[in-house]
Tab-separated table of N, CA, C and O in Angstrom:
chain	number	residue	atom	x	y	z
V	188	UNK	N	-38.387	13.821	6.187
V	188	UNK	CA	-37.829	14.227	7.331
V	188	UNK	C	-37.556	15.661	7.071
V	188	UNK	O	-36.210	15.135	6.115
V	189	UNK	N	-37.326	16.152	7.338
V	189	UNK	CA	-36.457	17.489	8.166
V	189	UNK	C	-35.334	18.548	8.403
V	189	UNK	O	-36.194	17.714	9.786
V	190	UNK	N	-34.336	18.519	9.136
V	190	UNK	CA	-34.230	19.441	10.212
V	190	UNK	C	-34.481	20.678	9.811
V	190	UNK	O	-34.032	21.413	8.858
V	191	UNK	N	-34.381	20.937	11.447
V	191	UNK	CA	-34.408	21.907	12.215
V	191	UNK	C	-32.882	23.045	11.648
V	191	UNK	O	-33.066	23.374	11.131
V	192	UNK	N	-31.698	22.228	12.011
V	192	UNK	CA	-30.599	23.412	12.321
V	192	UNK	C	-29.341	22.159	11.483
V	192	UNK	O	-29.941	20.237	11.587
V	193	UNK	N	-27.951	21.759	10.673
V	193	UNK	CA	-27.241	21.576	9.885
V	193	UNK	C	-25.718	21.889	10.267
V	193	UNK	O	-25.766	22.859	10.748
V	194	UNK	N	-25.087	20.780	10.771
V	194	UNK	CA	-24.116	20.784	11.216
V	194	UNK	C	-23.377	20.838	10.641
V	194	UNK	O	-23.465	21.220	8.926
V	195	UNK	N	-22.105	22.049	10.450
V	195	UNK	CA	-21.159	22.486	9.670
V	195	UNK	C	-19.720	22.473	10.244
V	195	UNK	O	-18.442	22.220	10.005
V	196	UNK	N	-19.388	20.606	11.187
V	196	UNK	CA	-18.735	19.691	10.866
V	196	UNK	C	-18.504	19.101	9.784
V	196	UNK	O	-17.474	19.767	9.584
V	197	UNK	N	-18.724	19.025	8.886
V	197	UNK	CA	-17.687	18.469	7.054
V	197	UNK	C	-17.550	19.531	6.334
V	197	UNK	O	-16.898	19.214	6.244
V	198	UNK	N	-18.115	20.367	7.078
V	198	UNK	CA	-17.074	21.853	6.624
V	198	UNK	C	-15.078	21.240	7.228
V	198	UNK	O	-14.318	21.753	6.907
V	199	UNK	N	-15.000	20.886	8.771
V	199	UNK	CA	-13.814	20.651	8.831
V	199	UNK	C	-13.568	19.413	9.181
V	199	UNK	O	-12.868	18.735	9.150
V	200	UNK	N	-14.677	18.561	8.911
V	200	UNK	CA	-14.197	16.682	8.693
V	200	UNK	C	-13.059	15.871	8.335
V	200	UNK	O	-12.764	14.784	8.733
V	201	UNK	N	-12.508	16.330	6.525
V	201	UNK	CA	-11.557	15.672	6.597
V	201	UNK	C	-10.921	16.087	6.480
V	201	UNK	O	-10.932	17.675	6.731
V	202	UNK	N	-9.726	14.488	6.443
V	202	UNK	CA	-8.185	15.383	6.887
V	202	UNK	C	-7.407	14.860	5.615
V	202	UNK	O	-7.687	13.989	5.503
V	203	UNK	N	-6.645	15.635	4.796
V	203	UNK	CA	-6.184	14.759	4.009
V	203	UNK	C	-5.285	13.815	4.375
V	203	UNK	O	-3.864	14.624	5.271
V	204	UNK	N	-4.644	12.677	4.200
V	204	UNK	CA	-3.517	11.948	4.532
V	204	UNK	C	-2.563	11.655	3.296
V	204	UNK	O	-1.535	11.517	3.312
V	205	UNK	N	-2.986	11.470	1.754
V	205	UNK	CA	-1.770	11.379	0.930
V	205	UNK	C	-2.864	12.186	-0.182
V	205	UNK	O	-4.428	12.345	-0.346
V	206	UNK	N	-1.319	12.535	-1.369
V	206	UNK	CA	-1.662	13.628	-2.437
V	206	UNK	C	-0.997	12.708	-3.312
V	206	UNK	O	-0.053	11.882	-3.130
V	207	UNK	N	-1.264	12.574	-4.711
V	207	UNK	CA	0.045	11.648	-5.055
V	207	UNK	C	-0.345	11.375	-6.845
V	207	UNK	O	-2.180	11.282	-7.278
V	208	UNK	N	0.087	11.780	-7.521
V	208	UNK	CA	0.484	11.739	-9.312
V	208	UNK	C	0.519	10.457	-9.284
V	208	UNK	O	1.475	10.373	-9.894
V	209	UNK	N	-1.085	9.565	-9.691
V	209	UNK	CA	-0.205	7.979	-9.597
V	209	UNK	C	1.304	8.237	-11.759
V	209	UNK	O	-0.492	9.054	-12.519
V	210	UNK	N	1.051	6.774	-11.992
V	210	UNK	CA	2.118	7.394	-13.171
V	210	UNK	C	0.957	7.260	-14.608
V	210	UNK	O	0.922	6.903	-15.929
V	211	UNK	N	-0.176	5.964	-14.375
V	211	UNK	CA	-0.636	5.530	-15.173
V	211	UNK	C	-2.201	4.920	-14.484
V	211	UNK	O	-2.042	4.459	-13.371
V	212	UNK	N	-2.707	4.481	-15.084
V	212	UNK	CA	-4.543	4.181	-15.082
V	212	UNK	C	-4.274	2.555	-15.825
V	212	UNK	O	-3.261	2.955	-17.435
V	213	UNK	N	-3.581	1.005	-15.592
V	213	UNK	CA	-3.503	-0.306	-16.423
V	213	UNK	C	-5.096	0.192	-17.257
V	213	UNK	O	-5.456	-0.103	-17.109
V	214	UNK	N	-3.964	-0.198	-18.797
V	214	UNK	CA	-5.524	-0.678	-20.290
V	214	UNK	C	-6.624	-1.402	-19.100
V	214	UNK	O	-5.911	-2.785	-18.650
V	215	UNK	N	-7.893	-0.952	-19.633
V	215	UNK	CA	-9.474	-1.648	-19.114
V	215	UNK	C	-9.186	-2.279	-17.838
V	215	UNK	O	-9.399	-4.156	-17.439
V	216	UNK	N	-8.684	-1.423	-16.738
V	216	UNK	CA	-8.078	-1.844	-15.294
V	216	UNK	C	-9.684	-1.193	-14.674
V	216	UNK	O	-10.527	-0.968	-15.323
V	217	UNK	N	-9.269	-2.342	-14.000
V	217	UNK	CA	-10.091	-1.717	-12.719
V	217	UNK	C	-9.678	-1.658	-10.991
V	217	UNK	O	-8.456	-1.774	-10.702
V	218	UNK	N	-10.671	-0.901	-10.304
V	218	UNK	CA	-9.937	-1.110	-9.029
V	218	UNK	C	-10.415	-1.937	-7.950
V	218	UNK	O	-11.057	-2.074	-8.399
V	219	UNK	N	-9.810	-1.922	-7.467
V	219	UNK	CA	-10.435	-2.986	-6.141
V	219	UNK	C	-9.289	-2.384	-4.768
V	219	UNK	O	-8.436	-2.464	-4.788
V	220	UNK	N	-10.470	-2.884	-3.852
V	220	UNK	CA	-10.538	-2.383	-2.094
V	220	UNK	C	-9.984	-3.874	-1.675
V	220	UNK	O	-10.355	-4.713	-0.988
V	221	UNK	N	-8.518	-4.016	-0.416
V	221	UNK	CA	-8.321	-5.839	-0.201
V	221	UNK	C	-8.249	-4.733	1.499
V	221	UNK	O	-7.963	-4.021	1.878
V	222	UNK	N	-9.061	-5.944	2.072
V	222	UNK	CA	-8.405	-5.734	3.300
V	222	UNK	C	-6.804	-6.936	3.563
V	222	UNK	O	-7.398	-7.732	3.095
V	223	UNK	N	-6.134	-6.695	4.715
V	223	UNK	CA	-5.033	-7.660	4.185
V	223	UNK	C	-4.538	-7.511	5.794
V	223	UNK	O	-5.196	-6.159	5.875
V	224	UNK	N	-4.470	-8.965	5.875
V	224	UNK	CA	-4.485	-9.160	8.748
V	224	UNK	C	-3.503	-9.965	7.999
V	224	UNK	O	-3.152	-10.892	7.390
V	225	UNK	N	-1.792	-8.945	9.161
V	225	UNK	CA	-1.259	-10.811	8.957
V	225	UNK	C	-1.763	-10.263	10.693
V	225	UNK	O	-1.046	-9.195	11.778
V	226	UNK	N	-0.456	-11.896	10.985
V	226	UNK	CA	-0.500	-12.613	12.437
V	226	UNK	C	0.531	-11.381	13.207
V	226	UNK	O	1.815	-11.209	11.852
V	227	UNK	N	0.792	-10.888	14.898
V	227	UNK	CA	2.252	-11.297	15.341
V	227	UNK	C	3.428	-11.329	14.695
V	227	UNK	O	3.448	-12.585	14.292
V	228	UNK	N	4.700	-11.201	14.241
V	228	UNK	CA	5.289	-10.636	13.575
V	228	UNK	C	5.885	-11.557	11.704
V	228	UNK	O	6.909	-11.286	11.284
V	229	UNK	N	4.686	-11.303	11.666
V	229	UNK	CA	4.726	-12.214	9.750
V	229	UNK	C	5.021	-11.575	9.213
V	229	UNK	O	5.060	-10.420	8.947
V	230	UNK	N	6.544	-12.095	8.026
V	230	UNK	CA	6.756	-11.084	7.029
V	230	UNK	C	6.837	-10.864	6.322
V	230	UNK	O	6.495	-9.854	5.650
V	231	UNK	N	5.107	-11.610	5.705
V	231	UNK	CA	3.979	-10.099	4.704
V	231	UNK	C	3.702	-11.733	3.804
V	231	UNK	O	4.492	-12.655	3.765
V	232	UNK	N	3.605	-10.727	2.102
V	232	UNK	CA	3.910	-11.208	1.338
V	232	UNK	C	5.307	-11.098	0.323
V	232	UNK	O	6.487	-9.908	0.375
V	233	UNK	N	6.411	-12.238	-0.738
V	233	UNK	CA	6.853	-11.433	-0.886
V	233	UNK	C	7.863	-10.478	-1.810
V	233	UNK	O	6.568	-9.930	-2.010
V	234	UNK	N	8.947	-10.522	-1.828
V	234	UNK	CA	8.650	-9.547	-3.288
V	234	UNK	C	8.150	-9.425	-4.355
V	234	UNK	O	7.827	-10.552	-4.810
V	235	UNK	N	7.430	-8.101	-4.252
V	235	UNK	CA	5.621	-8.325	-5.300
V	235	UNK	C	5.386	-7.042	-6.545
V	235	UNK	O	6.455	-6.144	-6.020
V	236	UNK	N	5.368	-7.552	-7.711
V	236	UNK	CA	4.985	-6.542	-8.315
V	236	UNK	C	3.155	-6.004	-8.529
V	236	UNK	O	2.666	-7.560	-8.594
V	237	UNK	N	2.535	-4.767	-8.618
V	237	UNK	CA	1.386	-4.293	-8.802
V	237	UNK	C	0.623	-3.978	-10.262
V	237	UNK	O	2.165	-3.526	-10.692
V	238	UNK	N	-0.468	-4.260	-10.680
V	238	UNK	CA	-0.295	-4.186	-12.246
V	238	UNK	C	-0.325	-2.415	-12.426
V	238	UNK	O	0.104	-1.816	-13.397
V	239	UNK	N	-0.738	-2.121	-11.325
V	239	UNK	CA	-1.497	-0.433	-10.683
V	239	UNK	C	-0.720	-0.094	-10.205
V	239	UNK	O	-0.557	-0.643	-8.904
V	240	UNK	N	-0.913	1.401	-10.286
V	240	UNK	CA	-0.487	2.172	-8.394
V	240	UNK	C	-1.592	1.419	-7.441
V	240	UNK	O	-2.860	0.972	-8.023
V	241	UNK	N	-1.440	1.833	-5.908
V	241	UNK	CA	-1.858	1.038	-5.203
V	241	UNK	C	-1.959	2.313	-3.686
V	241	UNK	O	-1.007	2.655	-3.638
V	242	UNK	N	-2.767	2.079	-2.978
V	242	UNK	CA	-3.456	3.574	-2.343
V	242	UNK	C	-3.357	2.721	-1.092
V	242	UNK	O	-3.865	2.090	-0.962
V	243	UNK	N	-3.273	2.969	0.545
V	243	UNK	CA	-2.704	1.774	1.481
V	243	UNK	C	-2.844	2.516	2.437
V	243	UNK	O	-2.995	3.587	2.541
V	244	UNK	N	-4.297	2.245	3.755
V	244	UNK	CA	-3.300	2.368	5.422
V	244	UNK	C	-3.823	2.216	6.198
V	244	UNK	O	-4.464	0.659	6.506
V	245	UNK	N	-2.698	2.426	6.762
V	245	UNK	CA	-2.840	0.842	7.701
V	245	UNK	C	-4.243	1.305	9.505
V	245	UNK	O	-3.538	2.294	9.395
V	246	UNK	N	-4.363	0.568	9.502
V	246	UNK	CA	-6.624	0.244	10.883
V	246	UNK	C	-5.329	0.066	11.943
V	246	UNK	O	-5.778	0.708	12.410
V	247	UNK	N	-4.329	-0.521	11.828
V	247	UNK	CA	-4.196	-1.818	12.796
V	247	UNK	C	-2.551	-1.798	12.950
V	247	UNK	O	-2.407	-2.521	11.980
V	248	UNK	N	-1.814	-1.692	13.984
V	248	UNK	CA	-0.673	-2.136	13.984
V	248	UNK	C	0.265	-1.239	13.369
V	248	UNK	O	-0.360	-0.281	13.664
V	249	UNK	N	1.741	-1.610	13.022
V	249	UNK	CA	2.519	-1.240	12.663
V	249	UNK	C	3.113	-2.017	11.157
V	249	UNK	O	3.587	-3.168	11.673
V	250	UNK	N	3.345	-1.781	10.082
V	250	UNK	CA	3.697	-2.100	8.984
V	250	UNK	C	5.607	-1.852	8.360
V	250	UNK	O	5.532	-0.920	8.661
V	251	UNK	N	6.067	-2.771	8.279
V	251	UNK	CA	7.889	-2.573	7.675
V	251	UNK	C	6.792	-2.677	6.206
V	251	UNK	O	6.915	-3.035	5.919
V	252	UNK	N	7.236	-1.562	5.637
V	252	UNK	CA	7.166	-1.283	4.778
V	252	UNK	C	8.496	-0.336	3.520
V	252	UNK	O	8.542	0.260	3.548
V	253	UNK	N	8.412	-0.740	2.660
V	253	UNK	CA	9.741	-0.990	1.739
V	253	UNK	C	9.422	-1.217	-0.378
V	253	UNK	O	8.730	-1.846	-0.281
V	254	UNK	N	9.778	-0.452	-0.609
V	254	UNK	CA	9.431	-0.215	-2.733
V	254	UNK	C	11.571	0.183	-3.162
V	254	UNK	O	11.758	0.554	-2.809
V	255	UNK	N	11.032	-0.388	-4.027
V	255	UNK	CA	12.914	-0.526	-4.453
V	255	UNK	C	13.079	1.190	-4.843
V	255	UNK	O	12.142	2.364	-5.074
V	256	UNK	N	14.304	1.453	-4.469
V	256	UNK	CA	14.528	2.279	-4.296
V	256	UNK	C	14.273	3.807	-3.218
V	256	UNK	O	14.907	4.575	-2.916
V	257	UNK	N	13.363	3.346	-2.745
V	257	UNK	CA	13.356	3.425	-1.012
V	257	UNK	C	13.879	2.615	0.249
V	257	UNK	O	13.834	1.679	0.505
V	258	UNK	N	14.295	3.520	1.263
V	258	UNK	CA	14.559	2.588	2.895
V	258	UNK	C	13.340	2.468	2.737
V	258	UNK	O	12.587	3.029	3.308
V	259	UNK	N	13.542	1.207	3.536
V	259	UNK	CA	12.310	0.609	4.643
V	259	UNK	C	11.734	1.706	5.621
V	259	UNK	O	12.888	2.081	6.039
V	260	UNK	N	10.843	1.872	5.771
V	260	UNK	CA	10.030	2.235	6.474
V	260	UNK	C	8.891	1.933	7.539
V	260	UNK	O	8.304	0.422	7.200
V	261	UNK	N	8.383	2.449	9.078
V	261	UNK	CA	8.335	1.778	10.024
V	261	UNK	C	6.101	2.697	10.121
V	261	UNK	O	6.720	3.439	9.809
V	262	UNK	N	5.263	2.446	9.339
V	262	UNK	CA	4.369	3.086	8.970
V	262	UNK	C	3.195	2.888	10.345
V	262	UNK	O	3.186	0.908	10.301
V	263	UNK	N	2.711	3.346	10.790
V	263	UNK	CA	1.692	3.084	11.658
V	263	UNK	C	0.816	2.999	11.832
V	263	UNK	O	-0.087	4.236	10.874
V	264	UNK	N	-0.294	2.631	12.157
V	264	UNK	CA	-2.085	2.575	12.230
V	264	UNK	C	-2.451	4.370	12.493
V	264	UNK	O	-1.698	5.081	13.105
V	265	UNK	N	-3.471	4.283	10.750
V	265	UNK	CA	-3.705	6.077	11.058
V	265	UNK	C	-2.871	6.786	9.804
V	265	UNK	O	-3.367	7.915	9.581
V	266	UNK	N	-2.052	5.652	9.746
V	266	UNK	CA	-1.011	6.442	8.190
V	266	UNK	C	-1.241	5.361	6.945
V	266	UNK	O	-1.943	4.348	7.686
V	267	UNK	N	-1.241	6.643	5.864
V	267	UNK	CA	-1.157	5.589	4.542
V	267	UNK	C	-0.351	5.967	3.206
V	267	UNK	O	0.752	6.239	4.320
V	268	UNK	N	-0.304	5.578	2.915
V	268	UNK	CA	0.404	5.107	2.174
V	268	UNK	C	0.487	4.814	0.343
V	268	UNK	O	-0.282	4.487	0.316
V	269	UNK	N	1.353	4.751	-0.844
V	269	UNK	CA	0.907	4.744	-2.214
V	269	UNK	C	2.079	3.864	-2.282
V	269	UNK	O	3.322	4.558	-1.925
V	270	UNK	N	2.146	2.603	-3.638
V	270	UNK	CA	2.792	2.490	-5.230
V	270	UNK	C	2.489	3.555	-5.882
V	270	UNK	O	1.558	2.703	-6.230
V	271	UNK	N	3.473	3.962	-6.589
V	271	UNK	CA	3.180	4.273	-8.221
V	271	UNK	C	2.811	2.773	-9.237
V	271	UNK	O	2.136	1.964	-10.141
V	272	UNK	N	3.057	1.001	-8.808
V	272	UNK	CA	2.803	0.037	-9.307
V	272	UNK	C	3.542	-0.341	-10.261
V	272	UNK	O	5.158	0.216	-10.711
V	273	UNK	N	3.862	-1.271	-11.157
V	273	UNK	CA	4.525	-1.435	-12.775
V	273	UNK	C	5.612	-2.151	-12.186
V	273	UNK	O	5.239	-3.431	-11.919
V	274	UNK	N	6.554	-1.260	-12.544
V	274	UNK	CA	7.347	-2.693	-12.939
V	274	UNK	C	8.560	-2.027	-11.503
V	274	UNK	O	9.861	-2.400	-11.193
V	275	UNK	N	7.315	-1.708	-10.285
V	275	UNK	CA	7.876	-1.001	-9.030
V	275	UNK	C	8.303	-2.289	-8.345
V	275	UNK	O	6.979	-2.131	-8.310
V	276	UNK	N	9.270	-2.767	-7.405
V	276	UNK	CA	9.200	-3.707	-7.052
V	276	UNK	C	9.304	-3.669	-5.203
V	276	UNK	O	9.223	-2.723	-4.856
V	277	UNK	N	7.839	-4.039	-4.650
V	277	UNK	CA	7.542	-4.196	-3.642
V	277	UNK	C	8.232	-5.028	-2.147
V	277	UNK	O	7.801	-5.798	-2.698
V	278	UNK	N	8.986	-4.758	-1.641
V	278	UNK	CA	9.772	-5.854	-1.230
V	278	UNK	C	9.665	-5.800	0.111
V	278	UNK	O	9.629	-6.937	0.164
V	279	UNK	N	8.257	-4.857	1.207
V	279	UNK	CA	7.793	-5.030	1.252
V	279	UNK	C	6.861	-4.500	2.289
V	279	UNK	O	7.304	-3.925	2.315
V	280	UNK	N	5.951	-5.733	3.333
V	280	UNK	CA	5.099	-5.723	3.446
V	280	UNK	C	4.311	-5.978	4.757
V	280	UNK	O	3.584	-6.129	5.538
V	281	UNK	N	5.730	-5.950	5.123
V	281	UNK	CA	5.645	-7.179	6.970
V	281	UNK	C	4.927	-6.383	8.451
V	281	UNK	O	4.841	-5.544	7.991
V	282	UNK	N	4.437	-7.676	8.784
V	282	UNK	CA	4.338	-6.910	10.007
V	282	UNK	C	5.341	-6.664	11.434
V	282	UNK	O	5.936	-7.450	11.357
V	283	UNK	N	5.563	-5.577	11.286
V	283	UNK	CA	7.405	-4.801	12.195
V	283	UNK	C	6.384	-5.473	13.432
V	283	UNK	O	7.469	-4.962	14.399
V	284	UNK	N	5.825	-5.577	14.634
V	284	UNK	CA	5.647	-6.357	16.326
V	284	UNK	C	5.141	-8.090	15.708
V	284	UNK	O	4.263	-8.452	14.685
V	285	UNK	N	5.762	-8.207	17.212
V	285	UNK	CA	5.598	-9.684	17.376
V	285	UNK	C	4.755	-9.626	18.609
V	285	UNK	O	4.333	-11.173	18.943
V	286	UNK	N	3.491	-8.640	18.957
V	286	UNK	CA	3.283	-9.008	19.864
V	286	UNK	C	2.138	-7.943	20.358
V	286	UNK	O	0.793	-8.133	20.286
V	287	UNK	N	1.051	-7.900	18.631
V	287	UNK	CA	0.238	-8.157	17.960
V	287	UNK	C	-0.210	-7.636	16.820
V	287	UNK	O	0.993	-7.710	15.190
V	288	UNK	N	-1.516	-7.763	15.769
V	288	UNK	CA	-1.392	-8.596	14.353
V	288	UNK	C	-1.531	-6.707	13.575
V	288	UNK	O	-1.368	-5.665	14.875
V	289	UNK	N	-1.188	-7.098	12.972
V	289	UNK	CA	-2.003	-5.985	11.530
V	289	UNK	C	-2.407	-5.457	10.682
V	289	UNK	O	-2.889	-7.237	10.303
V	290	UNK	N	-3.221	-5.174	10.597
V	290	UNK	CA	-4.695	-4.703	9.675
V	290	UNK	C	-4.765	-3.198	9.232
V	290	UNK	O	-4.230	-2.390	9.415
V	291	UNK	N	-4.400	-3.763	7.327
V	291	UNK	CA	-4.327	-2.170	6.187
V	291	UNK	C	-5.647	-2.512	5.520
V	291	UNK	O	-6.013	-4.068	5.135
V	292	UNK	N	-5.885	-1.451	4.608
V	292	UNK	CA	-6.578	-1.348	3.464
V	292	UNK	C	-5.601	-0.827	2.388
V	292	UNK	O	-4.631	-0.451	2.753
V	293	UNK	N	-6.169	-1.457	1.488
V	293	UNK	CA	-5.143	-1.180	0.059
V	293	UNK	C	-6.298	-1.328	-0.932
V	293	UNK	O	-7.369	-2.487	-1.454
V	294	UNK	N	-6.681	0.097	-2.235
V	294	UNK	CA	-6.930	0.689	-3.508
V	294	UNK	C	-6.102	0.014	-4.399
V	294	UNK	O	-4.924	1.109	-4.063
V	295	UNK	N	-6.372	-0.428	-5.723
V	295	UNK	CA	-5.240	-0.803	-6.218
V	295	UNK	C	-5.900	-0.941	-7.623
V	295	UNK	O	-7.523	-1.437	-8.156
V	296	UNK	N	-5.059	-0.438	-8.486
V	296	UNK	CA	-5.736	-0.207	-9.761
V	296	UNK	C	-5.293	-0.918	-10.380
V	296	UNK	O	-3.754	-1.153	-10.885
V	297	UNK	N	-6.127	-2.181	-10.958
V	297	UNK	CA	-5.698	-3.648	-11.631
V	297	UNK	C	-6.002	-3.483	-13.118
V	297	UNK	O	-6.840	-3.231	-13.928
V	298	UNK	N	-4.836	-4.366	-14.115
V	298	UNK	CA	-4.697	-4.602	-15.478
V	298	UNK	C	-6.406	-5.788	-15.521
V	298	UNK	O	-5.863	-6.640	-14.683
V	299	UNK	N	-7.161	-5.194	-16.188
V	299	UNK	CA	-8.246	-7.237	-16.763
V	299	UNK	C	-6.912	-8.186	-17.382
V	299	UNK	O	-6.386	-8.097	-18.249
V	300	UNK	N	-6.907	-9.397	-16.821
V	300	UNK	CA	-6.532	-10.021	-16.900
V	300	UNK	C	-5.647	-11.180	-15.990
V	300	UNK	O	-5.012	-11.992	-16.194
V	301	UNK	N	-4.894	-10.016	-15.246
V	301	UNK	CA	-3.715	-10.143	-14.416
V	301	UNK	C	-4.263	-9.752	-13.179
V	301	UNK	O	-4.930	-8.947	-12.653
V	302	UNK	N	-2.980	-10.497	-12.100
V	302	UNK	CA	-3.165	-10.951	-10.188
V	302	UNK	C	-3.448	-9.737	-10.147
V	302	UNK	O	-1.795	-8.540	-10.637
V	303	UNK	N	-3.554	-9.177	-9.160
V	303	UNK	CA	-3.621	-7.887	-8.480
V	303	UNK	C	-2.039	-7.984	-8.307
V	303	UNK	O	-1.031	-6.937	-7.660
V	304	UNK	N	-1.180	-9.152	-7.800
V	304	UNK	CA	0.146	-9.154	-6.646
V	304	UNK	C	0.596	-10.339	-7.790
V	304	UNK	O	0.440	-11.368	-7.476
V	305	UNK	N	2.393	-10.417	-8.102
V	305	UNK	CA	2.584	-10.862	-8.565
V	305	UNK	C	3.998	-11.428	-7.781
V	305	UNK	O	5.581	-9.901	-7.611
V	306	UNK	N	4.313	-12.021	-7.150
V	306	UNK	CA	5.757	-12.036	-6.907
V	306	UNK	C	7.121	-12.070	-7.667
V	306	UNK	O	7.136	-12.770	-9.318
V	307	UNK	N	7.897	-11.841	-6.972
V	307	UNK	CA	8.399	-10.939	-7.571
V	307	UNK	C	10.395	-12.781	-8.454
V	307	UNK	O	10.437	-13.231	-7.257
V	308	UNK	N	10.571	-12.745	-9.582
V	308	UNK	CA	11.331	-14.182	-9.517
V	308	UNK	C	12.293	-13.796	-8.812
V	308	UNK	O	12.935	-13.770	-9.192
V	309	UNK	N	12.951	-14.907	-8.648
V	309	UNK	CA	14.570	-14.250	-6.840
V	309	UNK	C	15.878	-13.766	-8.693
V	309	UNK	O	16.913	-13.557	-8.143
V	310	UNK	N	15.611	-14.609	-9.743
V	310	UNK	CA	16.813	-13.829	-11.347
V	310	UNK	C	16.839	-12.404	-11.033
V	310	UNK	O	17.770	-11.622	-11.114
V	311	UNK	N	15.396	-12.029	-11.044
V	311	UNK	CA	14.763	-11.134	-11.279
V	311	UNK	C	15.269	-9.958	-9.958
V	311	UNK	O	15.864	-8.402	-9.886
V	312	UNK	N	14.879	-10.120	-8.798
V	312	UNK	CA	15.587	-10.029	-7.694
V	312	UNK	C	17.730	-9.640	-7.718
V	312	UNK	O	17.731	-8.734	-7.640
V	313	UNK	N	17.805	-10.648	-8.334
V	313	UNK	CA	18.937	-10.487	-7.969
V	313	UNK	C	19.724	-9.504	-9.419
V	313	UNK	O	20.490	-9.091	-8.226
V	314	UNK	N	18.902	-8.806	-10.527
V	314	UNK	CA	19.001	-8.787	-11.357
V	314	UNK	C	19.723	-7.531	-10.230
V	314	UNK	O	19.619	-6.055	-11.430
V	315	UNK	N	18.383	-6.900	-9.686
V	315	UNK	CA	18.006	-5.677	-9.821
V	315	UNK	C	18.376	-5.458	-8.135
V	315	UNK	O	18.383	-4.680	-7.771
V	316	UNK	N	19.148	-5.948	-7.352
V	316	UNK	CA	19.371	-5.790	-6.457
V	316	UNK	C	19.712	-4.042	-6.411
V	316	UNK	O	19.784	-3.728	-4.716
V	317	UNK	N	21.275	-3.870	-7.339
V	317	UNK	CA	22.129	-2.824	-7.469
V	317	UNK	C	20.984	-1.630	-6.976
V	317	UNK	O	21.114	-0.111	-6.492
V	318	UNK	N	19.733	-1.743	-7.287
V	318	UNK	CA	17.831	-0.585	-7.021
V	318	UNK	C	17.594	-0.892	-5.796
V	318	UNK	O	16.598	0.700	-5.135
V	319	UNK	N	17.382	-1.715	-5.185
V	319	UNK	CA	17.328	-2.036	-3.621
V	319	UNK	C	17.955	-0.588	-2.771
V	319	UNK	O	19.165	-0.294	-2.752
V	320	UNK	N	17.282	-0.400	-2.450
V	320	UNK	CA	17.938	0.998	-1.498
V	320	UNK	C	18.793	-0.722	-0.559
V	320	UNK	O	18.610	-0.301	0.572
V	321	UNK	N	19.964	0.648	-0.340
V	321	UNK	CA	21.256	0.319	0.830
V	321	UNK	C	21.611	1.049	2.669
V	321	UNK	O	22.010	0.334	3.403
V	322	UNK	N	20.878	1.851	2.499
V	322	UNK	CA	21.414	2.873	3.378
V	322	UNK	C	20.128	1.530	4.695
V	322	UNK	O	19.886	1.830	5.949
């Protein structure tokens, strides 16, 4: 099958949502993309670590996003985010809205044999409390 005319739309169809230079790729790593859905008002995952960098996109709703050393911020549908993973605590990924669900995708670089998400123990949170943004 041949096309009589070709479209040039592809030349302007791409919008860069974010660019990042991740600090590392975990040894023996692999890449995983997940979809996450939280009901209205859900606080999301507890403070946690990822073994490698993670890149996400808010599909629907609004997310409260907070990484260690950064102030919490609200990300809305159509916005992208990333985190370096490793030793950086991801404090919040909850649903900012009490009247609608939150849906986002995350592509993460995982280390073989390690979970994609590890909750941070209470004693570690206490030890690193000074690293959390206070503003």
